[in-house]
Amino acid sequence: MTGEILDYYAPQPQTFLDELVRRMAASAASANETTASSKGKALQDVVALGCESETALVLALALLKRASDTTTVPDNSQDIQQQHLQDSRAARAAARVTFALEAAAGQKGKPFAAAAAFPGRALSADLVLAAAKICDKDVQASNVFKLHQIYSGPNPPTVEYIRKSQFVGKSIRRISFMLTFAIPEALIKNVFGAEETDSSMMDEKIWLLAYVSCVIETPVSAAEAASAFTVDKSLLDPTTKALKYLRSVFPKLTPDIDLRNEFANLLDCVRFPVVAAGLLFWISSYLSNPVFYESNSMIAPTTAPSATIVGAPIVTADPILIFELLDEIAFIYPLQRAYVMEILGECIVRGYDRLSPLIALEVRKKFVEKILVLLKLGFAIPVLLFMNENASRMDDSVIVYFLKRFYDISMPPYESEIMKLVVSLIAGVHAENMSLSREAIMKLLADFLSGMEGVAVGDDDEEQQREDHVLKRKVISEIERLTL
């Protein structure tokens, strides 16, 4: 068992590994001791050595994992039961030491414990340490270099390790649901951040993002699925080229320059999931810049007679290309719709101090229109949940506009959950603020009421009957409130 670890973690000092193995063996043997002090002393010896450094912790946990997984098949069938008993004792002893090490290491030891428990052949200390640091947003050149060296070399470990959640870490809020495979937020931000970022080892960072997102591993056999596999890298080069292109054009795409010249190429690059993820991250930063709303084609100076305020900028009818990109990404990648909604939602509730109130309202309506695209794509419940959760941060006029447009693009029958959320949204709006949209909202409520009367509920489904009755009373109450 130790031979594999000793070979894989070379050139770690042999004396360190020998001492680690000796203390682990002593701890396992102490499990049979009758005195608690003997057991505790042996256990403390392992913990003390295992917690000397991050590398020591990785080695100790890896050895323990292999010890608990190792079983021996006796030549004599009569010894099978006895051998099984010995293996069980060894597994319990390994689990006892593992628990003590993880407890001593605390929160910082969790990524290493996850690495030790990862199926397949042992993961090198360099891989585990570099992945853990990048997960903690420590995107230093040394960590990037180690990961690149490991995965670009011969016989690389499984890419599934850095695709899994333990590599992504708890810091991921936006990116975790954006791709079929999770991509480290730190690398995405470093490569695609709109602000100045560390540009060292950029080719290696881009290569890693491409590798994690597109390589396909196929097990050689079912028995060796976790350790022996072939790697299909056919998409690695085109994905890398698309990422490099995206990285090269971002400095040119400042908020005061139209996207028109690069739009066709950007649209083509969206077919790569990791490129779409990076583009979304960049768009989020792009739309947070106040200058965008003053100089982008979204709002342009005009002297048209229809202008609300003479000489003031108004929303133009020209297509907004950054919105076209968001629509394309949302259409192609269902898993990225939540992030598209988050980007648009932040723009709806954001303050626009540099714009007049009327212009700010029109800007928010633009973003409402785009969030309704998600609703058309079947993302209705998350959109309605967002509107309800953030209603207190929105002006009634924005909510009324959303409800009017919801009525325009939807049709019966409506799911009960959708009706509940819409009625809840209506209930939060003052009746006097319904203005010209009152009629449409009343028709929407009437459709809800008509739909509920036409649905038959089984006599034995008492809970559903109660819920329908409560919802029906709320709809009637809102109709009466808006009729007064």
Short mmCIF file of N, CA, C and O in Angstrom, two decimals, residues 143-249:
data_model
loop_
_atom_site.label_atom_id
_atom_site.label_comp_id
_atom_site.label_asym_id
_atom_site.label_seq_id
_atom_site.Cartn_x
_atom_site.Cartn_y
_atom_site.Cartn_z
N ASN A 143 0.97 28.47 -8.55
CA ASN A 143 -0.13 27.51 -8.50
C ASN A 143 -0.64 27.18 -9.90
O ASN A 143 -0.93 26.02 -10.22
N VAL A 144 -0.76 28.21 -10.74
CA VAL A 144 -1.20 27.99 -12.12
C VAL A 144 -0.18 27.12 -12.85
O VAL A 144 -0.54 26.20 -13.59
N PHE A 145 1.09 27.41 -12.66
CA PHE A 145 2.15 26.64 -13.32
C PHE A 145 2.08 25.17 -12.93
O PHE A 145 2.22 24.28 -13.79
N LYS A 146 1.86 24.89 -11.64
CA LYS A 146 1.80 23.50 -11.19
C LYS A 146 0.64 22.75 -11.82
O LYS A 146 0.80 21.62 -12.31
N LEU A 147 -0.53 23.38 -11.82
CA LEU A 147 -1.69 22.71 -12.42
C LEU A 147 -1.49 22.49 -13.91
O LEU A 147 -1.81 21.42 -14.44
N HIS A 148 -0.97 23.48 -14.58
CA HIS A 148 -0.73 23.35 -16.02
C HIS A 148 0.28 22.25 -16.30
O HIS A 148 0.11 21.44 -17.23
N GLN A 149 1.33 22.20 -15.51
CA GLN A 149 2.37 21.19 -15.70
C GLN A 149 1.81 19.78 -15.48
O GLN A 149 2.13 18.85 -16.22
N ILE A 150 0.97 19.64 -14.47
CA ILE A 150 0.41 18.32 -14.14
C ILE A 150 -0.53 17.83 -15.25
O ILE A 150 -0.45 16.68 -15.70
N TYR A 151 -1.43 18.70 -15.73
CA TYR A 151 -2.44 18.26 -16.69
C TYR A 151 -1.95 18.27 -18.13
O TYR A 151 -2.54 17.59 -18.99
N SER A 152 -0.90 19.00 -18.43
CA SER A 152 -0.35 18.98 -19.79
C SER A 152 0.73 17.91 -19.96
O SER A 152 1.16 17.65 -21.08
N GLY A 153 1.14 17.30 -18.87
CA GLY A 153 2.18 16.28 -18.93
C GLY A 153 1.63 14.92 -19.29
O GLY A 153 0.42 14.74 -19.50
N PRO A 154 2.49 13.93 -19.36
CA PRO A 154 2.04 12.56 -19.68
C PRO A 154 1.26 11.95 -18.51
O PRO A 154 1.53 12.26 -17.34
N ASN A 155 0.29 11.13 -18.84
CA ASN A 155 -0.50 10.41 -17.84
C ASN A 155 -1.08 11.36 -16.78
O ASN A 155 -0.84 11.20 -15.58
N PRO A 156 -1.87 12.37 -17.19
CA PRO A 156 -2.43 13.32 -16.22
C PRO A 156 -3.48 12.67 -15.33
O PRO A 156 -4.11 11.67 -15.75
N PRO A 157 -3.71 13.19 -14.13
CA PRO A 157 -4.79 12.67 -13.28
C PRO A 157 -6.14 13.04 -13.88
O PRO A 157 -6.22 13.86 -14.80
N THR A 158 -7.18 12.47 -13.33
CA THR A 158 -8.52 12.74 -13.87
C THR A 158 -8.89 14.22 -13.70
O THR A 158 -8.67 14.83 -12.65
N VAL A 159 -9.46 14.79 -14.75
CA VAL A 159 -9.89 16.18 -14.70
C VAL A 159 -11.13 16.33 -13.83
O VAL A 159 -11.47 17.44 -13.41
N GLU A 160 -11.79 15.22 -13.54
CA GLU A 160 -13.00 15.29 -12.71
C GLU A 160 -12.71 15.88 -11.33
O GLU A 160 -13.59 16.45 -10.70
N TYR A 161 -11.47 15.74 -10.88
CA TYR A 161 -11.14 16.28 -9.56
C TYR A 161 -11.34 17.79 -9.52
O TYR A 161 -11.92 18.33 -8.58
N ILE A 162 -10.85 18.50 -10.54
CA ILE A 162 -11.01 19.96 -10.52
C ILE A 162 -12.32 20.41 -11.14
O ILE A 162 -12.61 21.60 -11.22
N ARG A 163 -13.14 19.44 -11.57
CA ARG A 163 -14.50 19.77 -11.98
C ARG A 163 -15.47 19.67 -10.81
O ARG A 163 -16.57 20.22 -10.87
N LYS A 164 -15.09 18.92 -9.80
CA LYS A 164 -16.01 18.66 -8.71
C LYS A 164 -16.08 19.85 -7.75
O LYS A 164 -15.23 20.73 -7.73
N SER A 165 -17.09 19.83 -6.89
CA SER A 165 -17.37 20.97 -6.04
C SER A 165 -16.26 21.27 -5.04
O SER A 165 -16.09 22.41 -4.61
N GLN A 166 -15.48 20.24 -4.62
CA GLN A 166 -14.45 20.51 -3.63
C GLN A 166 -13.36 21.41 -4.19
O GLN A 166 -12.70 22.12 -3.45
N PHE A 167 -13.18 21.40 -5.52
CA PHE A 167 -12.20 22.31 -6.10
C PHE A 167 -12.80 23.70 -6.23
O PHE A 167 -12.15 24.71 -6.01
N VAL A 168 -14.07 23.75 -6.59
CA VAL A 168 -14.71 25.04 -6.78
C VAL A 168 -14.82 25.79 -5.45
O VAL A 168 -14.55 26.96 -5.35
N GLY A 169 -15.22 25.09 -4.39
CA GLY A 169 -15.22 25.69 -3.07
C GLY A 169 -16.47 26.50 -2.78
O GLY A 169 -17.28 26.80 -3.65
N LYS A 170 -16.59 26.90 -1.53
CA LYS A 170 -17.80 27.60 -1.09
C LYS A 170 -17.86 29.04 -1.57
O LYS A 170 -18.89 29.69 -1.48
N SER A 171 -16.73 29.57 -2.09
CA SER A 171 -16.73 30.96 -2.53
C SER A 171 -17.50 31.16 -3.82
O SER A 171 -17.84 32.28 -4.18
N ILE A 172 -17.77 30.05 -4.53
CA ILE A 172 -18.47 30.19 -5.80
C ILE A 172 -19.93 30.55 -5.53
O ILE A 172 -20.63 29.86 -4.84
N ARG A 173 -20.37 31.65 -6.07
CA ARG A 173 -21.76 32.02 -5.95
C ARG A 173 -22.42 32.07 -7.32
O ARG A 173 -23.52 31.60 -7.52
N ARG A 174 -21.71 32.63 -8.28
CA ARG A 174 -22.33 32.84 -9.57
C ARG A 174 -21.98 31.77 -10.59
O ARG A 174 -22.78 31.43 -11.44
N ILE A 175 -20.77 31.27 -10.55
CA ILE A 175 -20.29 30.46 -11.64
C ILE A 175 -20.71 29.00 -11.50
O ILE A 175 -20.76 28.28 -12.48
N SER A 176 -21.03 28.56 -10.28
CA SER A 176 -21.20 27.13 -10.04
C SER A 176 -22.30 26.51 -10.90
O SER A 176 -22.23 25.34 -11.24
N PHE A 177 -23.34 27.29 -11.26
CA PHE A 177 -24.41 26.72 -12.06
C PHE A 177 -24.30 27.10 -13.53
O PHE A 177 -25.20 26.85 -14.31
N MET A 178 -23.20 27.71 -13.92
CA MET A 178 -23.12 28.27 -15.25
C MET A 178 -22.70 27.27 -16.31
O MET A 178 -22.97 27.46 -17.48
N LEU A 179 -22.00 26.23 -15.94
CA LEU A 179 -21.47 25.31 -16.92
C LEU A 179 -21.89 23.89 -16.62
O LEU A 179 -22.31 23.56 -15.52
N THR A 180 -21.77 23.05 -17.64
CA THR A 180 -21.98 21.64 -17.40
C THR A 180 -20.97 21.15 -16.36
O THR A 180 -21.27 20.32 -15.52
N PHE A 181 -19.75 21.70 -16.41
CA PHE A 181 -18.72 21.41 -15.42
C PHE A 181 -18.36 22.70 -14.71
O PHE A 181 -18.20 23.74 -15.33
N ALA A 182 -18.21 22.63 -13.40
CA ALA A 182 -17.90 23.82 -12.63
C ALA A 182 -16.50 24.33 -12.94
O ALA A 182 -15.55 23.58 -13.00
N ILE A 183 -16.37 25.63 -13.14
CA ILE A 183 -15.09 26.25 -13.46
C ILE A 183 -14.71 27.17 -12.31
O ILE A 183 -15.54 27.90 -11.79
N PRO A 184 -13.44 27.19 -11.91
CA PRO A 184 -13.04 28.03 -10.79
C PRO A 184 -13.35 29.50 -11.03
O PRO A 184 -12.94 30.08 -12.03
N GLU A 185 -14.06 30.07 -10.10
CA GLU A 185 -14.41 31.48 -10.22
C GLU A 185 -13.16 32.34 -10.28
O GLU A 185 -13.12 33.35 -10.99
N ALA A 186 -12.14 31.96 -9.52
CA ALA A 186 -10.93 32.78 -9.48
C ALA A 186 -10.28 32.90 -10.85
O ALA A 186 -9.84 33.98 -11.25
N LEU A 187 -10.22 31.79 -11.59
CA LEU A 187 -9.62 31.84 -12.93
C LEU A 187 -10.49 32.63 -13.89
O LEU A 187 -9.99 33.40 -14.71
N ILE A 188 -11.80 32.42 -13.82
CA ILE A 188 -12.72 33.17 -14.67
C ILE A 188 -12.53 34.67 -14.44
O ILE A 188 -12.41 35.46 -15.37
N LYS A 189 -12.52 35.07 -13.18
CA LYS A 189 -12.39 36.49 -12.85
C LYS A 189 -11.04 37.02 -13.29
O LYS A 189 -10.92 38.14 -13.79
N ASN A 190 -9.99 36.23 -13.11
CA ASN A 190 -8.65 36.68 -13.46
C ASN A 190 -8.49 36.87 -14.96
O ASN A 190 -7.85 37.81 -15.42
N VAL A 191 -9.11 35.98 -15.73
CA VAL A 191 -8.96 36.05 -17.18
C VAL A 191 -9.93 37.05 -17.81
O VAL A 191 -9.57 37.79 -18.73
N PHE A 192 -11.16 37.09 -17.29
CA PHE A 192 -12.20 37.88 -17.95
C PHE A 192 -12.67 39.10 -17.18
O PHE A 192 -13.61 39.76 -17.60
N GLY A 193 -12.07 39.39 -16.04
CA GLY A 193 -12.50 40.56 -15.27
C GLY A 193 -12.34 41.83 -16.08
O GLY A 193 -11.35 42.02 -16.80
N ALA A 194 -13.32 42.72 -15.98
CA ALA A 194 -13.26 43.97 -16.73
C ALA A 194 -12.19 44.90 -16.16
O ALA A 194 -11.63 45.73 -16.86
N GLU A 195 -11.91 44.73 -14.84
CA GLU A 195 -10.89 45.57 -14.23
C GLU A 195 -9.51 44.96 -14.45
O GLU A 195 -9.37 43.85 -14.94
N GLU A 196 -8.49 45.72 -14.09
CA GLU A 196 -7.12 45.23 -14.25
C GLU A 196 -6.89 44.01 -13.36
O GLU A 196 -7.21 44.02 -12.18
N THR A 197 -6.34 42.96 -13.92
CA THR A 197 -6.04 41.75 -13.16
C THR A 197 -4.61 41.30 -13.45
O THR A 197 -3.95 41.83 -14.34
N ASP A 198 -4.16 40.35 -12.69
CA ASP A 198 -2.81 39.80 -12.88
C ASP A 198 -2.76 39.07 -14.22
O ASP A 198 -3.46 38.10 -14.44
N SER A 199 -1.93 39.57 -15.12
CA SER A 199 -1.86 38.99 -16.47
C SER A 199 -0.75 37.96 -16.63
O SER A 199 -0.53 37.44 -17.72
N SER A 200 -0.06 37.63 -15.55
CA SER A 200 1.01 36.63 -15.65
C SER A 200 0.42 35.24 -15.88
O SER A 200 -0.67 34.93 -15.42
N MET A 201 1.16 34.41 -16.60
CA MET A 201 0.75 33.04 -16.90
C MET A 201 -0.62 32.99 -17.55
O MET A 201 -1.38 32.04 -17.37
N MET A 202 -0.95 34.01 -18.36
CA MET A 202 -2.30 34.07 -18.95
C MET A 202 -2.55 32.92 -19.91
O MET A 202 -3.65 32.35 -19.95
N ASP A 203 -1.54 32.55 -20.70
CA ASP A 203 -1.73 31.42 -21.62
C ASP A 203 -2.03 30.14 -20.86
O ASP A 203 -2.88 29.32 -21.29
N GLU A 204 -1.35 29.94 -19.73
CA GLU A 204 -1.58 28.74 -18.93
C GLU A 204 -2.97 28.77 -18.29
O GLU A 204 -3.64 27.73 -18.21
N LYS A 205 -3.41 29.94 -17.84
CA LYS A 205 -4.75 30.04 -17.24
C LYS A 205 -5.82 29.73 -18.29
O LYS A 205 -6.79 29.00 -18.00
N ILE A 206 -5.66 30.29 -19.46
CA ILE A 206 -6.62 30.04 -20.53
C ILE A 206 -6.62 28.55 -20.90
O ILE A 206 -7.69 27.95 -21.12
N TRP A 207 -5.44 27.95 -20.98
CA TRP A 207 -5.35 26.53 -21.31
C TRP A 207 -6.07 25.69 -20.26
O TRP A 207 -6.79 24.74 -20.60
N LEU A 208 -5.89 26.01 -18.99
CA LEU A 208 -6.55 25.26 -17.93
C LEU A 208 -8.07 25.38 -18.02
O LEU A 208 -8.79 24.40 -17.86
N LEU A 209 -8.57 26.59 -18.27
CA LEU A 209 -10.01 26.77 -18.42
C LEU A 209 -10.54 25.94 -19.59
O LEU A 209 -11.59 25.30 -19.48
N ALA A 210 -9.81 25.95 -20.69
CA ALA A 210 -10.22 25.16 -21.85
C ALA A 210 -10.18 23.67 -21.54
O ALA A 210 -11.12 22.92 -21.87
N TYR A 211 -9.13 23.22 -20.88
CA TYR A 211 -8.95 21.80 -20.57
C TYR A 211 -10.08 21.32 -19.65
O TYR A 211 -10.70 20.28 -19.90
N VAL A 212 -10.34 22.05 -18.61
CA VAL A 212 -11.37 21.63 -17.64
C VAL A 212 -12.74 21.58 -18.29
O VAL A 212 -13.58 20.74 -17.96
N SER A 213 -12.99 22.47 -19.23
CA SER A 213 -14.34 22.59 -19.78
C SER A 213 -14.63 21.63 -20.93
O SER A 213 -15.80 21.34 -21.18
N CYS A 214 -13.60 21.14 -21.64
CA CYS A 214 -13.92 20.44 -22.88
C CYS A 214 -13.36 19.04 -23.03
O CYS A 214 -13.82 18.29 -23.90
N VAL A 215 -12.35 18.63 -22.25
CA VAL A 215 -11.80 17.29 -22.46
C VAL A 215 -12.81 16.24 -22.01
O VAL A 215 -13.59 16.45 -21.09
N ILE A 216 -12.77 15.10 -22.69
CA ILE A 216 -13.69 14.00 -22.40
C ILE A 216 -12.87 12.78 -22.01
O ILE A 216 -12.01 12.34 -22.77
N GLU A 217 -13.14 12.25 -20.82
CA GLU A 217 -12.44 11.06 -20.34
C GLU A 217 -13.34 9.84 -20.47
O GLU A 217 -14.49 9.86 -20.01
N THR A 218 -12.81 8.80 -21.10
CA THR A 218 -13.56 7.56 -21.29
C THR A 218 -12.84 6.43 -20.57
O THR A 218 -11.67 6.16 -20.85
N PRO A 219 -13.51 5.75 -19.62
CA PRO A 219 -12.86 4.65 -18.89
C PRO A 219 -12.42 3.54 -19.84
O PRO A 219 -13.13 3.20 -20.79
N VAL A 220 -11.24 3.00 -19.57
CA VAL A 220 -10.73 1.88 -20.36
C VAL A 220 -11.60 0.65 -20.15
O VAL A 220 -11.90 -0.09 -21.07
N SER A 221 -12.03 0.47 -18.89
CA SER A 221 -12.91 -0.66 -18.56
C SER A 221 -13.74 -0.26 -17.36
O SER A 221 -13.40 0.66 -16.62
N ALA A 222 -14.87 -0.95 -17.19
CA ALA A 222 -15.75 -0.64 -16.07
C ALA A 222 -15.05 -0.86 -14.74
O ALA A 222 -15.27 -0.13 -13.78
N ALA A 223 -14.18 -1.86 -14.68
CA ALA A 223 -13.49 -2.18 -13.42
C ALA A 223 -12.49 -1.10 -13.04
O ALA A 223 -12.18 -0.91 -11.87
N GLU A 224 -11.96 -0.37 -14.04
CA GLU A 224 -10.94 0.63 -13.77
C GLU A 224 -11.43 2.03 -14.11
O GLU A 224 -10.66 2.92 -14.46
N ALA A 225 -12.73 2.26 -13.98
CA ALA A 225 -13.33 3.52 -14.41
C ALA A 225 -12.72 4.72 -13.69
O ALA A 225 -12.64 5.81 -14.25
N ALA A 226 -12.30 4.55 -12.45
CA ALA A 226 -11.81 5.69 -11.67
C ALA A 226 -10.33 5.95 -11.85
O ALA A 226 -9.83 6.99 -11.46
N SER A 227 -9.61 5.02 -12.46
CA SER A 227 -8.16 5.19 -12.51
C SER A 227 -7.55 5.06 -13.90
O SER A 227 -6.50 5.62 -14.17
N ALA A 228 -8.20 4.34 -14.81
CA ALA A 228 -7.65 4.15 -16.15
C ALA A 228 -8.65 4.69 -17.17
O ALA A 228 -9.80 4.26 -17.21
N PHE A 229 -8.22 5.64 -17.99
CA PHE A 229 -9.12 6.26 -18.94
C PHE A 229 -8.33 6.84 -20.11
O PHE A 229 -7.14 7.11 -20.01
N THR A 230 -9.02 7.02 -21.22
CA THR A 230 -8.44 7.72 -22.37
C THR A 230 -8.98 9.14 -22.38
O THR A 230 -10.09 9.40 -21.92
N VAL A 231 -8.19 10.07 -22.91
CA VAL A 231 -8.55 11.49 -22.89
C VAL A 231 -8.73 11.99 -24.32
O VAL A 231 -7.81 11.91 -25.13
N ASP A 232 -9.92 12.50 -24.61
CA ASP A 232 -10.22 13.09 -25.91
C ASP A 232 -10.01 14.60 -25.81
O ASP A 232 -10.75 15.30 -25.13
N LYS A 233 -9.00 15.11 -26.51
CA LYS A 233 -8.66 16.54 -26.46
C LYS A 233 -9.00 17.25 -27.77
O LYS A 233 -8.46 18.31 -28.06
N SER A 234 -9.91 16.69 -28.55
CA SER A 234 -10.19 17.24 -29.88
C SER A 234 -10.74 18.66 -29.82
O SER A 234 -10.56 19.44 -30.77
N LEU A 235 -11.42 19.02 -28.74
CA LEU A 235 -11.99 20.36 -28.62
C LEU A 235 -11.07 21.34 -27.89
O LEU A 235 -11.41 22.52 -27.74
N LEU A 236 -9.91 20.86 -27.44
CA LEU A 236 -9.04 21.70 -26.63
C LEU A 236 -8.49 22.89 -27.43
O LEU A 236 -8.54 24.04 -26.95
N ASP A 237 -7.99 22.65 -28.63
CA ASP A 237 -7.41 23.74 -29.42
C ASP A 237 -8.44 24.79 -29.82
O ASP A 237 -8.19 26.00 -29.63
N PRO A 238 -9.60 24.40 -30.39
CA PRO A 238 -10.58 25.45 -30.74
C PRO A 238 -11.11 26.22 -29.54
O PRO A 238 -11.35 27.42 -29.63
N THR A 239 -11.28 25.53 -28.40
CA THR A 239 -11.73 26.23 -27.19
C THR A 239 -10.68 27.22 -26.72
O THR A 239 -10.99 28.36 -26.34
N THR A 240 -9.41 26.80 -26.74
CA THR A 240 -8.32 27.68 -26.33
C THR A 240 -8.25 28.91 -27.24
O THR A 240 -8.06 30.04 -26.76
N LYS A 241 -8.38 28.70 -28.54
CA LYS A 241 -8.33 29.83 -29.48
C LYS A 241 -9.47 30.81 -29.23
O LYS A 241 -9.28 32.03 -29.28
N ALA A 242 -10.67 30.29 -28.95
CA ALA A 242 -11.82 31.16 -28.69
C ALA A 242 -11.59 31.97 -27.41
O ALA A 242 -11.92 33.16 -27.36
N LEU A 243 -11.04 31.34 -26.38
CA LEU A 243 -10.76 32.05 -25.13
C LEU A 243 -9.71 33.14 -25.35
O LEU A 243 -9.82 34.24 -24.80
N LYS A 244 -8.69 32.83 -26.12
CA LYS A 244 -7.65 33.82 -26.38
C LYS A 244 -8.20 34.99 -27.18
O LYS A 244 -7.84 36.15 -26.94
N TYR A 245 -9.08 34.70 -28.13
CA TYR A 245 -9.70 35.78 -28.90
C TYR A 245 -10.50 36.69 -27.97
O TYR A 245 -10.40 37.92 -28.04
N LEU A 246 -11.30 36.06 -27.11
CA LEU A 246 -12.13 36.83 -26.20
C LEU A 246 -11.28 37.71 -25.30
O LEU A 246 -11.59 38.89 -25.08
N ARG A 247 -10.23 37.14 -24.79
CA ARG A 247 -9.31 37.89 -23.93
C ARG A 247 -8.68 39.06 -24.68
O ARG A 247 -8.47 40.13 -24.12
N SER A 248 -8.39 38.88 -25.97
CA SER A 248 -7.71 39.93 -26.74
C SER A 248 -8.63 41.10 -27.07
O SER A 248 -8.17 42.24 -27.19
N VAL A 249 -9.94 40.84 -27.23
CA VAL A 249 -10.84 41.93 -27.62
C VAL A 249 -11.42 42.68 -26.43
O VAL A 249 -11.89 43.80 -26.58
#
